[in-house]
Short mmCIF file of C-alpha atoms and ligand atoms in Angstrom, two decimals:
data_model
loop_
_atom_site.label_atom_id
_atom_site.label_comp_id
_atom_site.label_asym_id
_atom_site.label_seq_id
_atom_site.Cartn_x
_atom_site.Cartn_y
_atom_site.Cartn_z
CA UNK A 8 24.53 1.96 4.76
CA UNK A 9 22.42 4.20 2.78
CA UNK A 10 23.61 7.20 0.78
CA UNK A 11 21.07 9.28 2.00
CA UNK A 12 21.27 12.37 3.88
CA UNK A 13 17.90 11.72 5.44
CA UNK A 14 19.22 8.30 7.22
CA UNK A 15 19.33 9.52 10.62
CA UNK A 16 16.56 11.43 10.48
CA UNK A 17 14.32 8.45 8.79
CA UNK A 18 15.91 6.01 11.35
CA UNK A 19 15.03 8.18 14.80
CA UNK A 20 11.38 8.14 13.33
CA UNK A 21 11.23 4.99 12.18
CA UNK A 22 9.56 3.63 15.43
CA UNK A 23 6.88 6.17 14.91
CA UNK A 24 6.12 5.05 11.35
CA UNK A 25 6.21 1.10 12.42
CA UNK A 26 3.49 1.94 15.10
CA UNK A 27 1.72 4.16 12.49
CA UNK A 28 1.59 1.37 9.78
CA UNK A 29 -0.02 -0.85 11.93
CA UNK A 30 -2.54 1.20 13.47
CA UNK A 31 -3.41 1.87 9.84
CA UNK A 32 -3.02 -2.33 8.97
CA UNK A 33 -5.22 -2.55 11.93
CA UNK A 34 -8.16 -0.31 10.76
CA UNK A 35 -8.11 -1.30 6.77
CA UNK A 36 -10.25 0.54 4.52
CA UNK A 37 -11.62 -0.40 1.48
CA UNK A 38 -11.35 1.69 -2.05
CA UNK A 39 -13.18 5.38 -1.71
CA UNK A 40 -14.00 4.16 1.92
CA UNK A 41 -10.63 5.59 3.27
CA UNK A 42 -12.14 8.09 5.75
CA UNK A 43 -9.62 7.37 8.48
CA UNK A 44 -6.88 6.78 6.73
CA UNK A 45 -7.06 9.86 4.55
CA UNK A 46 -7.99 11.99 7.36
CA UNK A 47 -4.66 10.97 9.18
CA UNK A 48 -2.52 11.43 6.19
CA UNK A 49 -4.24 15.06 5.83
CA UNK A 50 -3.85 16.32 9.24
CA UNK A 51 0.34 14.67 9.55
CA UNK A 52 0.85 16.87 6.35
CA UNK A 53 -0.89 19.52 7.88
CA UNK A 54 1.50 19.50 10.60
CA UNK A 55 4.25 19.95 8.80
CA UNK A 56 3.39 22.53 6.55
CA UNK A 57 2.51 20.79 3.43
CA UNK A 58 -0.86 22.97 1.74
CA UNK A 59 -3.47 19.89 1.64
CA UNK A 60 -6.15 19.53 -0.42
CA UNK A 61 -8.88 16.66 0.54
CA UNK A 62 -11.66 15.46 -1.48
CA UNK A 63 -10.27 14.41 -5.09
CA UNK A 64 -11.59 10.96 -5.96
CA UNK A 65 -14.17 11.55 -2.25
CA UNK A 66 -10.59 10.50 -0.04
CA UNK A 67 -7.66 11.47 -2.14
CA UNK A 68 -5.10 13.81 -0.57
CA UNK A 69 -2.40 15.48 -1.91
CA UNK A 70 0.07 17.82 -0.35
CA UNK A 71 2.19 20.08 -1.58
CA UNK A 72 5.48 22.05 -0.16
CA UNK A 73 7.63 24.46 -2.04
CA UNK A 74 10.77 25.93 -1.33
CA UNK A 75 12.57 28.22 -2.91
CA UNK A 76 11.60 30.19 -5.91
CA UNK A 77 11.61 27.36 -9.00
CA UNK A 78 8.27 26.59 -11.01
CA UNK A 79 9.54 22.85 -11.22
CA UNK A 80 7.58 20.60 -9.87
CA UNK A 81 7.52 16.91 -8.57
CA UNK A 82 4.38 14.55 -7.75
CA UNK A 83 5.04 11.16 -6.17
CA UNK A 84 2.19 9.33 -5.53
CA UNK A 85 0.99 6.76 -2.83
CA UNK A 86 -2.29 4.14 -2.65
CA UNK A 87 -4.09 4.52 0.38
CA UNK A 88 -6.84 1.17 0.21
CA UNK A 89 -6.99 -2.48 1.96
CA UNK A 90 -8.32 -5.84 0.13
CA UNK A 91 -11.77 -7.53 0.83
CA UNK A 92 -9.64 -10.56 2.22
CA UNK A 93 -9.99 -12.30 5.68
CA UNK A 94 -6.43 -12.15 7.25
CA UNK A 95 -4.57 -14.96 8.41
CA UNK A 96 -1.07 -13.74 9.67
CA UNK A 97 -2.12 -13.68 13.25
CA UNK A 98 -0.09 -11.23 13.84
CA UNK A 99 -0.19 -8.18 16.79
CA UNK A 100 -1.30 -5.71 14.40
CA UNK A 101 -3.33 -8.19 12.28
CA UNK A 102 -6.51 -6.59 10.97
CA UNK A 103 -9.79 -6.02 13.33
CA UNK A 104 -11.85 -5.77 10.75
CA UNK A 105 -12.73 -8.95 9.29
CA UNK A 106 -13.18 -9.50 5.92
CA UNK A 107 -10.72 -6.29 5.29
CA UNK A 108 -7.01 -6.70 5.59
CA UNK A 109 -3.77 -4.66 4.01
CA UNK A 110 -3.06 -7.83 1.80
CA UNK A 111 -0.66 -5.32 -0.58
CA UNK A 112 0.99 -3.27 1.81
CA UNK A 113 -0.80 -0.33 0.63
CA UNK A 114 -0.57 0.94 4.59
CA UNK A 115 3.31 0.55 3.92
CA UNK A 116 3.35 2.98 1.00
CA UNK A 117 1.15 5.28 3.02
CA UNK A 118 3.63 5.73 5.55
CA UNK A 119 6.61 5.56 3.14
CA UNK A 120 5.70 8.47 1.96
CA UNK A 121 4.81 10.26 4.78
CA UNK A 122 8.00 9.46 6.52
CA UNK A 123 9.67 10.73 2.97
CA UNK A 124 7.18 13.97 3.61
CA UNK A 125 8.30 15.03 7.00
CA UNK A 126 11.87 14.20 5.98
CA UNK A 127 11.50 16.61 2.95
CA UNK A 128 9.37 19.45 5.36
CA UNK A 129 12.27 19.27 7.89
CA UNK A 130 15.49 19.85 6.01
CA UNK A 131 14.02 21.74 2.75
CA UNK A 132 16.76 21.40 1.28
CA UNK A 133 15.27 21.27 -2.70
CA UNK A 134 14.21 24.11 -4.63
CA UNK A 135 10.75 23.81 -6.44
CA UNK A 136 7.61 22.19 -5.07
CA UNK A 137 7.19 18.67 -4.20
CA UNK A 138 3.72 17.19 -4.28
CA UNK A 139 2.32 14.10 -2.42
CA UNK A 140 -0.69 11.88 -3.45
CA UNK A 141 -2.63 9.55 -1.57
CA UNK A 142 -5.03 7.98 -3.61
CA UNK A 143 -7.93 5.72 -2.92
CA UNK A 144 -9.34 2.75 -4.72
CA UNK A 145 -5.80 1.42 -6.33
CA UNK A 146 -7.51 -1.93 -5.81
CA UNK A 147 -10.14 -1.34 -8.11
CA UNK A 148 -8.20 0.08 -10.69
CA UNK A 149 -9.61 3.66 -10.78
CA UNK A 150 -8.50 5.17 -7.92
CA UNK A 151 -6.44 7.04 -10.24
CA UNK A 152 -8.60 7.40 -12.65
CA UNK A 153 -11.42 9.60 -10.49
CA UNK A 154 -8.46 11.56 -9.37
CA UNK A 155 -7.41 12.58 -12.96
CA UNK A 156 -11.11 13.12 -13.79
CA UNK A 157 -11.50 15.46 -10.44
CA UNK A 158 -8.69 17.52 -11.81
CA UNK A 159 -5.65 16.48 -10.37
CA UNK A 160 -3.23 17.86 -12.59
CA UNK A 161 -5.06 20.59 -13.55
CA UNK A 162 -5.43 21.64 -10.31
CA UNK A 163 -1.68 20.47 -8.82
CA UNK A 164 0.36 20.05 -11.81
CA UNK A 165 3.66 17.73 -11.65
CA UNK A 166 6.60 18.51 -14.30
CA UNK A 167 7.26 14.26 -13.71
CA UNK A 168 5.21 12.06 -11.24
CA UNK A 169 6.73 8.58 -9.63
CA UNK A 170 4.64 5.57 -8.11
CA UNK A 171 6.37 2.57 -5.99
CA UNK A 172 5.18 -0.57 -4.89
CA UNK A 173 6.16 -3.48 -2.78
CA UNK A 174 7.04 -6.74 -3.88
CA UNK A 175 7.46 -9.69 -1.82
CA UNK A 176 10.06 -12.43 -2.34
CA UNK A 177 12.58 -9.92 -4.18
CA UNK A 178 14.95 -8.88 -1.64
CA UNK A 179 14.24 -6.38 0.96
CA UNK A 180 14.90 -3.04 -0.67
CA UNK A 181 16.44 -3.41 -3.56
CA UNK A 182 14.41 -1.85 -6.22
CA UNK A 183 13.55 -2.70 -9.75
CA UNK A 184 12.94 -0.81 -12.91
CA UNK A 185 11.99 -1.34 -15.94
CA UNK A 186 11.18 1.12 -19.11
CA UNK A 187 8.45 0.98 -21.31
CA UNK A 188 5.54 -1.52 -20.62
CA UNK A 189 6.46 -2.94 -16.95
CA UNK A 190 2.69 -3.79 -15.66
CA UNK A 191 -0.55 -4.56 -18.02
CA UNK A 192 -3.63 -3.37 -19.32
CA UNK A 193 -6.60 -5.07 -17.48
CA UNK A 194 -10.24 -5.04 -18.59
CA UNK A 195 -13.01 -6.31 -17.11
CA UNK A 196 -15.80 -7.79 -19.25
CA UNK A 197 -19.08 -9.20 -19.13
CA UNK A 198 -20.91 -11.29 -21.71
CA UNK A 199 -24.28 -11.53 -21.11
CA UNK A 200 -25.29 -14.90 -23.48
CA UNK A 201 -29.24 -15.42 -24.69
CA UNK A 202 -30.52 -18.34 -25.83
CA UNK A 203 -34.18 -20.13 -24.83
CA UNK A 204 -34.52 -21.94 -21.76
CA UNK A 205 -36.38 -25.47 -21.37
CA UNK A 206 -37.21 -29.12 -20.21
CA UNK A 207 -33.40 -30.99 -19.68
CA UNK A 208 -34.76 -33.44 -20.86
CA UNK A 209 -35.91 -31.94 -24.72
CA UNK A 210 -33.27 -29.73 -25.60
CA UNK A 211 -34.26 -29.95 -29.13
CA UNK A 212 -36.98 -27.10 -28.30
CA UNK A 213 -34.08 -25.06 -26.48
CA UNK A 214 -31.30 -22.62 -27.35
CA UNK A 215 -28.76 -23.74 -24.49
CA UNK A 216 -27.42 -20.40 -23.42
CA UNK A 217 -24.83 -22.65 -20.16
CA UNK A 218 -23.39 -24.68 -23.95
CA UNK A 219 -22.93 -21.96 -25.40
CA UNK A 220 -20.94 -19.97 -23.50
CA UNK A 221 -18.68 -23.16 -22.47
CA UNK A 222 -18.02 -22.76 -26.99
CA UNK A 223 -17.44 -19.21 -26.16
CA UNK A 224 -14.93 -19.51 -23.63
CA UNK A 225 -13.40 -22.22 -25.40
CA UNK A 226 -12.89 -20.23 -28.84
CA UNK A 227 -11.40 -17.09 -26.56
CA UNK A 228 -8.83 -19.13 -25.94
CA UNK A 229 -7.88 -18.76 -29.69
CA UNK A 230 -6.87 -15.32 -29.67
CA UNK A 231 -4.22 -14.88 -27.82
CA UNK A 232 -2.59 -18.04 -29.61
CA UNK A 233 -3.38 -17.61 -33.13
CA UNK A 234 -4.36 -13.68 -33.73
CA UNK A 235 -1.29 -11.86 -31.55
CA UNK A 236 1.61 -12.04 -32.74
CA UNK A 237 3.99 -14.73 -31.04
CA UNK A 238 6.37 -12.53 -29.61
CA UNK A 239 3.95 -10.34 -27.77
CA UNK A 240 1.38 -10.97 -24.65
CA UNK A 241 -1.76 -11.27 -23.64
CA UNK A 242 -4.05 -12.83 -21.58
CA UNK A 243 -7.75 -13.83 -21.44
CA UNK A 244 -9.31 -15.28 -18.36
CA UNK A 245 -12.52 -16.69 -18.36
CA UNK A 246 -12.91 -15.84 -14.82
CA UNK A 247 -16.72 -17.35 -14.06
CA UNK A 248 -19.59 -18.79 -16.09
CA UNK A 249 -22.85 -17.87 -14.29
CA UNK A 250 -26.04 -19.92 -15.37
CA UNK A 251 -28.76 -21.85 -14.00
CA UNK A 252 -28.45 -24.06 -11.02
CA UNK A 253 -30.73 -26.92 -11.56
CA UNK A 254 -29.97 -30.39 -13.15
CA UNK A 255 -32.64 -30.91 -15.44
CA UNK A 256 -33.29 -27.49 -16.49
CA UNK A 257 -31.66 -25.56 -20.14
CA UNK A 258 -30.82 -22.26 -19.09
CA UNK A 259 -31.91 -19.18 -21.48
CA UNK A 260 -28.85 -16.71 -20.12
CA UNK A 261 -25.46 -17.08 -18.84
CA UNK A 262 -23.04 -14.65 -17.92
CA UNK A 263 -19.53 -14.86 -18.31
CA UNK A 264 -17.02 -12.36 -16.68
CA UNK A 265 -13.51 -12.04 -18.14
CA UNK A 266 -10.47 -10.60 -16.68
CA UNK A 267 -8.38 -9.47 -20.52
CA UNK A 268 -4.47 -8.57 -19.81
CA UNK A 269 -1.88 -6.90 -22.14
CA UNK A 270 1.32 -5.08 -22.49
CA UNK A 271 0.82 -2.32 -25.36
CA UNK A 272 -2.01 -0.50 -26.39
CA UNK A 273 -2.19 -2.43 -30.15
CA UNK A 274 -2.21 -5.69 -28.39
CA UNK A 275 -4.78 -4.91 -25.92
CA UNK A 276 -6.91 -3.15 -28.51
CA UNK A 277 -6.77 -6.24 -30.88
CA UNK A 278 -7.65 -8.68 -27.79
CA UNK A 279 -10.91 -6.61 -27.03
CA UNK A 280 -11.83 -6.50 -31.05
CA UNK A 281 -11.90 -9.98 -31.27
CA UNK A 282 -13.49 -11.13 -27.93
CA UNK A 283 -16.57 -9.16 -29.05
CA UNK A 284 -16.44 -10.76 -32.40
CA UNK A 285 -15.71 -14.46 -31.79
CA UNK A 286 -18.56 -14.31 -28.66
CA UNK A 287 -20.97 -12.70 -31.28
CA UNK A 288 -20.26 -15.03 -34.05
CA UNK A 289 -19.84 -17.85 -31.58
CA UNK A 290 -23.44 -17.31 -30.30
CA UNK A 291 -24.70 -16.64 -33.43
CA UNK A 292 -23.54 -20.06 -34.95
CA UNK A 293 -25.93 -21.89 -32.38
CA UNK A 294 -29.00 -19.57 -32.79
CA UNK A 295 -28.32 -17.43 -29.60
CA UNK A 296 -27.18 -13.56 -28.72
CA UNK A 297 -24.01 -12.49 -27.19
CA UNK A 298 -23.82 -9.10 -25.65
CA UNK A 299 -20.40 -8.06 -24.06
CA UNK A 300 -20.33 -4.88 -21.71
CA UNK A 301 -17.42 -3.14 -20.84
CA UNK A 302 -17.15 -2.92 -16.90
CA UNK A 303 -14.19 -1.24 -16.67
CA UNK A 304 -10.28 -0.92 -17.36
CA UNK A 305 -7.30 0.50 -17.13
CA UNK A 306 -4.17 0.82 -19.22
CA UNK A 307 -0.81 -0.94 -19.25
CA UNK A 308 2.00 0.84 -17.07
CA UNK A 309 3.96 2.30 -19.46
CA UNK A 310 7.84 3.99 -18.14
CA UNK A 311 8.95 7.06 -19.68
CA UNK A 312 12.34 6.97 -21.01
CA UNK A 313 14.03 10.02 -19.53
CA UNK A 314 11.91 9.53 -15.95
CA UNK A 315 13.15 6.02 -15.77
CA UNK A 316 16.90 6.58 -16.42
CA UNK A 317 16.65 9.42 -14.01
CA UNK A 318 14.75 6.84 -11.21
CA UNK A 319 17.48 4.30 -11.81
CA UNK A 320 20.12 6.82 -11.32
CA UNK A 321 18.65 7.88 -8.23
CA UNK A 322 18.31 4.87 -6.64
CA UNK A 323 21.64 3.60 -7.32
CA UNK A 324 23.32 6.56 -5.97
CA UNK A 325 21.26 5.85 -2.70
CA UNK A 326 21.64 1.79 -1.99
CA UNK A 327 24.43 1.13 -4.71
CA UNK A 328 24.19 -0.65 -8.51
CA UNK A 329 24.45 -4.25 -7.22
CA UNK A 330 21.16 -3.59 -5.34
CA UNK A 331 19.20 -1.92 -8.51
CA UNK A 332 17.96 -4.17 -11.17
CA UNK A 333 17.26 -2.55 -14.40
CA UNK A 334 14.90 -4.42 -17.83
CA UNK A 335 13.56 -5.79 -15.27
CA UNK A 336 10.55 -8.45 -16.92
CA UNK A 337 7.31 -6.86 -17.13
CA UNK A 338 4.49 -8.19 -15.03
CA UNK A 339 0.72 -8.99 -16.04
CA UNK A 340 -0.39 -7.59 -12.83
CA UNK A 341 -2.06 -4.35 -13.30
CA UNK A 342 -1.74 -0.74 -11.21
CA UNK A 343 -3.84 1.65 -11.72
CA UNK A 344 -0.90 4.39 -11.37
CA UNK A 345 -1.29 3.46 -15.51
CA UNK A 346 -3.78 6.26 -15.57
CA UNK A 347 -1.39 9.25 -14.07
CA UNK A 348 1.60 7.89 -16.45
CA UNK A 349 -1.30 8.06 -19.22
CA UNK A 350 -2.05 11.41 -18.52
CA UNK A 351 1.64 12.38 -17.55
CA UNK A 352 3.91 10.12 -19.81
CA UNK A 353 6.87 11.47 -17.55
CA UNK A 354 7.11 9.36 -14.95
CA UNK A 355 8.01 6.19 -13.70
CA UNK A 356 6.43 3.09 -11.35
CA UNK A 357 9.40 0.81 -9.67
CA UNK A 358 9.08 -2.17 -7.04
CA UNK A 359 11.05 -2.62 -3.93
CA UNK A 360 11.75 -5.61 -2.92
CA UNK A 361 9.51 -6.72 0.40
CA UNK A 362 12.21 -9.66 1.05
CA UNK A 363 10.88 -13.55 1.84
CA UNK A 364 7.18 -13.75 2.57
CA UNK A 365 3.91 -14.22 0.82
CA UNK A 366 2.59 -12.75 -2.11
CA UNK A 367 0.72 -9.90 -2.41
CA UNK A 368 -3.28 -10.64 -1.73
CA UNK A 369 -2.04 -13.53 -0.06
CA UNK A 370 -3.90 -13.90 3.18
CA UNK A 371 -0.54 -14.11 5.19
CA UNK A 372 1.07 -11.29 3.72
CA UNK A 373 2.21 -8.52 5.43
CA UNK A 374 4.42 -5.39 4.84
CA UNK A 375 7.69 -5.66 5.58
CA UNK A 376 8.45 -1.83 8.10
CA UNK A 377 12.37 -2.49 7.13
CA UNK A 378 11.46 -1.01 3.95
CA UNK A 379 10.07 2.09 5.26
CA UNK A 380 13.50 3.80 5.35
CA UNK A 381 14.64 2.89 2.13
CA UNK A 382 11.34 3.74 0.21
CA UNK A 383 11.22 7.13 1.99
CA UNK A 384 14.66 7.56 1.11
CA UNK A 385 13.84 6.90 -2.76
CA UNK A 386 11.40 9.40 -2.06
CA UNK A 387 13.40 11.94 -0.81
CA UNK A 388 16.70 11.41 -3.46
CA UNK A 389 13.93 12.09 -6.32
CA UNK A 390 12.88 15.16 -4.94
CA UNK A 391 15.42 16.71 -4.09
CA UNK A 392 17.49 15.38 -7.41
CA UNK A 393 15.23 16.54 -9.61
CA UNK A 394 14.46 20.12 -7.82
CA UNK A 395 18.35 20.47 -6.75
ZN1 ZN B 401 -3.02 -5.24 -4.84
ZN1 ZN B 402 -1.01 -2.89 -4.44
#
């Protein structure tokens, strides 16, 4: 079915890596909490001869193998965290730890690419090293991030790295690629608005802070329509306005938290220029302070050229063209494999398709294990293409 050298192999241990997954799917663990998960990851890789090194990012692994005698080198990377979500699939393997649940099939790419690893320790057949990375924290979007800043490719560098991810309701492995910009920028922002509480009843001795940042999230809307351009994206969510919880009171602080989305580094720069300006001015207008804090965020996913056409190729040698979709749309999800592609521009993130089903972070989603094969099989026609 596949072209894939590794189809036998992947299919006699497929059983092994079903039961696997959902001990894992089982036993979720949230982002840097991934004490289990990591642990079993490190000691498989162990086993089969990978070198593993623990403790980037507090739960990160990665492994690395080499054969032969070439300095090239090859990092493919894998997210090892579960959602804060209560599960609702009801299924065998359905999560016993409520409240934490494998709502993106991040327990599917764990054992994708450990079935790719033991596949690629038993029939060595590339020449150069291959590395594997399990990261934590993908969920919070800085998983990554720690990784890179605990010296991942200083310590384990990768010539070109690769990332993967599910995607329900595309069809069951098929993949998708897409050059360039294919997931975006998120940041996450707080504005912290000051005016001077009061009497509900005599607002005219108050600076309503609630009011105010209602006008604020009102004028955000503004940006993305009239200050980018037409033809590019972008996305500002006004995710919650916090203040006050009486009727008859006029609040002196609310807090507004703001999910802000884009597709190129221009775009996404502009969008955080002008939220801090328009909430400044905005407050300002009506005699109050706006402060706006920068929790956190991460970069659009942005394809290398070369790495991308190489992907593609790949993958349409294994399952055929007709089942590889290229300019694929981009999404304005974000992944915080942005950070790695930052850092290491050669490289490229695909989806396979999960087939029918929910949505990622839906409550009833679940991995689809038919995928496990294919995926590992990606895995395996990267490596040992690009360290033939
Ligand atoms: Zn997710
Ligand atoms: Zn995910």
């Amino acid at each position: 079915m596949m072209n894939s050298p590794h189809e036998t192999f992947l299919r006699e241990n497929h059983a092994f890596f079903t039961d696997l997954r959902h001990k894992i799917h089982q036993n979720p663990e949230l982002g840097f909490e991934e004490e289990q998960t990591s642990q079993m990851v490190a000691n498989l890789l162990q086993e089969w001869g990978y070198e593993v090194h623990r403790g980037l990012a507090k739960t990160g692994v990665v492994g690395s193998l080499k054969v032969g005698n070439s300095n090239k080198t090859i990092g493919l990377r894998a997210d090892m965290d579960a959602l804060p979500i209560v599960e609702t699939t009801g299924k065998a393997w359905q999560s016993q730890i409520k409240g934490k649940f494998h709502g993106c099939g991040h327990d599917g790419h764990t054992v994708s690419l450990l079935a790719a690893a033991q596949a690629l320790a038993h029939s060595k057949n590339f020449n150069g090293t291959v590395r594997v990375i399990f990261q934590p924290a993908e969920e919070l979007l800085y998983g990554g991030k720690v990784m890179l800043q605990d010296g991942l490719f200083e310590q384990f560098p990768c010539d070109v790295i690769f990332g993967l991810h599910n995607m329900p309701t595309l069809p069951a492995g098929e993949f998708y690629f897409r050059e360039g910009a294919f997931m975006a920028s998120c940041d996450t922002l707080h504005i912290h608005v000051h005016g001077k509480g009061g009497h509900g009843a005599m607002p005219e001795h108050t600076i309503d802070a609630t009011l105010i940042a209602c006008q604020i999230a009102v004028a955000l809307q503004t940006i993305v329509s009239r200050n980018v351009g037409a033809l590019q994206q972008g996305v500002i969510t006004v995710g919650a306005i916090q203040s006050g919880d009486a009727p008859n009171v006029i609040n002196d602080y609310a807090l507004m938290k703001l999910s802000v989305r884009s597709l190129s580094p221009e775009v996404r720069e502009l969008l955080l220029k002008r939220i801090g300006e328009v909430a400044e001015f905005q407050a300002k207008s009506f005699g109050a302070t706006a402060k706006v804090e920068h929790i956190n965020g991460c970069p659009a996913v942005m394809n290398g050229a070369a790495a991308t056409q190489f992907a593609t190729e790949v993958a349409q040698n294994l399952v055929g063209a007709d089942k590889v979709h290229t300019n694929c749309p981009p999404l304005m999800g974000s992944e915080d494999f942005a950070f790695m592609l930052e850092a290491n521009p050669n490289g490229c993130y695909c989806f396979i398709g999960n087939g029918d089903g929910n949505m990622v972070h839906h409550p009833n989603y679940d991995f689809n294990d038919e995928i496990i094969v294919p995926a590992a099989a990606y895995w395996c026609a990267l490596v040992e293409d690009y360290l033939r």
